[in-house]
């Protein structure tokens, strides 16, 4: 398990999937705001669920996020589109509704940075988030990410196009103690 100040990132367990599906995936609005793929209903227990981990896909490393104090599942996190040639990857996370607003997001981003830069030897991490996602913007910036641009009307969300903010962090600019 990778540990931060408040959370741990561990492998996805089978019993995490129904919770993540109910709390995150089945919430159509939340899913539509956090995934570039359109929401569609997935039968509980289906092997087609987007939450099932494919251990063979080296470009996509998902984690379950647990609270360190009690081991309670609080969300999911991912390093995705890992490019070993250019040594870059993207960061994503989703917290259960009951776990938002407690500083977990900032800690998750810090742990993902440690994983990307220290464990994987990456050079650049990137985050794309909706321009109105203040919590993610705050978590990214507290960890040293810099706003690099706005992708105008790039995300189709619940019947409208929204802007996305592009943030980046280079390994030489990363400060492991910048956990907010």
XYZ file of C-alpha atoms in Angstrom:
180
model
C 0.000 0.000 0.000
C 1.148 3.534 -0.785
C 0.510 5.863 2.159
C -0.098 9.566 2.436
C -0.944 11.588 5.503
C -4.636 10.638 5.537
C -5.145 7.979 2.865
C -3.635 4.835 1.460
C -3.756 3.675 -2.150
C -4.057 -0.088 -2.500
C -5.074 -2.675 -5.055
C -8.771 -2.879 -5.885
C -10.529 -5.584 -3.879
C -13.565 -7.446 -5.167
C -15.742 -6.036 -2.368
C -14.757 -2.447 -3.328
C -16.490 -2.761 -6.687
C -20.163 -2.703 -5.573
C -19.491 0.337 -3.353
C -17.634 2.252 -6.060
C -20.279 1.320 -8.615
C -23.168 2.474 -6.419
C -21.510 5.595 -4.982
C -19.602 6.832 -8.037
C -20.520 5.070 -11.256
C -24.298 4.847 -10.853
C -24.457 8.593 -10.079
C -25.036 9.712 -13.674
C -24.158 13.381 -13.086
C -20.979 12.598 -11.128
C -19.856 10.040 -13.681
C -20.598 12.383 -16.576
C -18.445 15.064 -14.936
C -15.517 12.753 -14.207
C -15.152 10.436 -17.197
C -14.655 11.187 -20.869
C -16.721 8.141 -21.768
C -20.498 8.491 -21.734
C -22.383 6.942 -18.851
C -24.319 3.760 -19.572
C -26.031 1.382 -17.187
C -23.909 -1.560 -16.094
C -25.463 -4.603 -14.480
C -24.230 -5.144 -10.911
C -21.641 -7.918 -10.830
C -20.996 -7.592 -14.550
C -17.457 -8.310 -15.712
C -17.977 -5.376 -18.114
C -17.890 -2.867 -15.268
C -15.391 -0.061 -15.721
C -14.305 -0.702 -12.150
C -12.917 -4.190 -12.777
C -9.114 -4.041 -12.860
C -7.266 -5.410 -15.882
C -3.883 -6.339 -14.387
C -2.440 -6.808 -17.888
C -2.952 -3.160 -18.922
C 0.342 -1.484 -17.978
C -0.837 1.936 -19.186
C -3.654 2.131 -16.630
C -2.991 1.653 -12.894
C -6.136 1.925 -10.733
C -6.169 2.068 -6.949
C -8.787 1.954 -4.250
C -8.412 4.834 -1.800
C -8.782 3.957 1.874
C -8.708 6.066 4.994
C -5.557 5.266 6.967
C -7.242 5.634 10.352
C -9.720 2.794 9.869
C -9.187 1.303 6.414
C -12.573 2.541 5.176
C -12.950 2.789 1.394
C -13.247 6.488 0.460
C -12.820 6.424 -3.324
C -10.696 5.460 -6.274
C -7.611 6.868 -7.975
C -5.767 6.146 -11.188
C -2.597 6.837 -13.081
C -3.716 6.486 -16.695
C -2.374 6.771 -20.228
C 1.102 6.003 -18.907
C 3.628 6.687 -21.649
C 6.935 5.001 -20.790
C 8.746 6.497 -23.800
C 7.914 10.127 -22.924
C 7.765 9.258 -19.206
C 4.391 10.907 -18.647
C 0.960 10.004 -17.314
C -2.388 11.461 -16.296
C -3.915 11.526 -12.802
C -7.561 10.910 -11.917
C -9.525 10.371 -8.744
C -13.046 10.063 -7.431
C -14.116 10.337 -3.809
C -17.319 8.900 -2.376
C -19.820 11.688 -1.601
C -19.458 11.137 2.161
C -15.671 11.533 1.898
C -15.511 14.838 0.057
C -14.349 18.055 1.700
C -12.010 16.352 4.185
C -8.661 16.912 2.463
C -8.483 13.424 1.019
C -8.220 14.699 -2.582
C -5.059 16.690 -1.881
C -3.525 13.672 -0.167
C -4.506 11.334 -3.026
C -2.841 13.646 -5.567
C 0.305 13.734 -3.377
C 0.446 9.932 -3.189
C -0.134 9.599 -6.946
C 2.731 12.053 -7.538
C 4.983 9.919 -5.332
C 3.933 6.814 -7.241
C 4.436 8.459 -10.630
C 7.728 10.208 -9.953
C 9.438 7.913 -7.433
C 8.074 4.435 -8.134
C 7.514 4.731 -11.904
C 10.316 7.209 -12.716
C 8.044 9.504 -14.727
C 9.030 13.019 -15.790
C 5.611 14.663 -16.164
C 2.159 14.240 -14.636
C -0.939 15.876 -16.020
C -4.479 16.557 -14.843
C -7.459 17.619 -16.903
C -10.506 18.712 -14.923
C -13.657 20.706 -15.506
C -13.081 24.415 -14.976
C -15.733 24.505 -12.221
C -14.183 21.601 -10.252
C -12.743 23.817 -7.508
C -11.853 20.861 -5.271
C -9.671 19.167 -7.903
C -8.069 22.444 -8.963
C -7.222 23.174 -5.320
C -5.846 19.648 -4.738
C -3.677 19.866 -7.860
C -2.318 23.335 -7.122
C -1.553 22.461 -3.481
C 0.660 19.709 -4.860
C 2.533 22.054 -7.211
C 0.594 21.552 -10.444
C 0.588 24.605 -12.715
C -2.325 25.666 -14.903
C -1.064 25.315 -18.453
C -4.189 26.178 -20.353
C -7.905 25.941 -20.857
C -9.430 23.532 -23.335
C -12.454 25.523 -24.399
C -15.746 23.620 -24.720
C -13.877 20.302 -24.743
C -16.083 18.219 -22.438
C -19.642 17.162 -23.236
C -21.378 16.980 -19.847
C -25.095 16.436 -19.376
C -26.189 18.266 -22.522
C -23.613 21.065 -22.718
C -19.981 21.657 -23.554
C -17.799 22.749 -20.639
C -14.241 24.051 -20.453
C -11.480 21.916 -19.008
C -8.358 23.173 -17.258
C -5.074 21.501 -18.132
C -2.547 21.280 -15.272
C 0.956 19.862 -15.369
C 3.757 19.037 -12.966
C 7.345 18.177 -13.890
C 9.459 16.026 -11.613
C 12.011 18.809 -11.100
C 9.239 21.143 -9.860
C 7.692 18.560 -7.533
C 8.135 19.076 -3.827
C 7.140 15.945 -1.915
C 6.250 18.005 1.157
C 3.679 20.145 -0.706
C 0.695 18.129 0.507
C -1.336 21.215 1.454
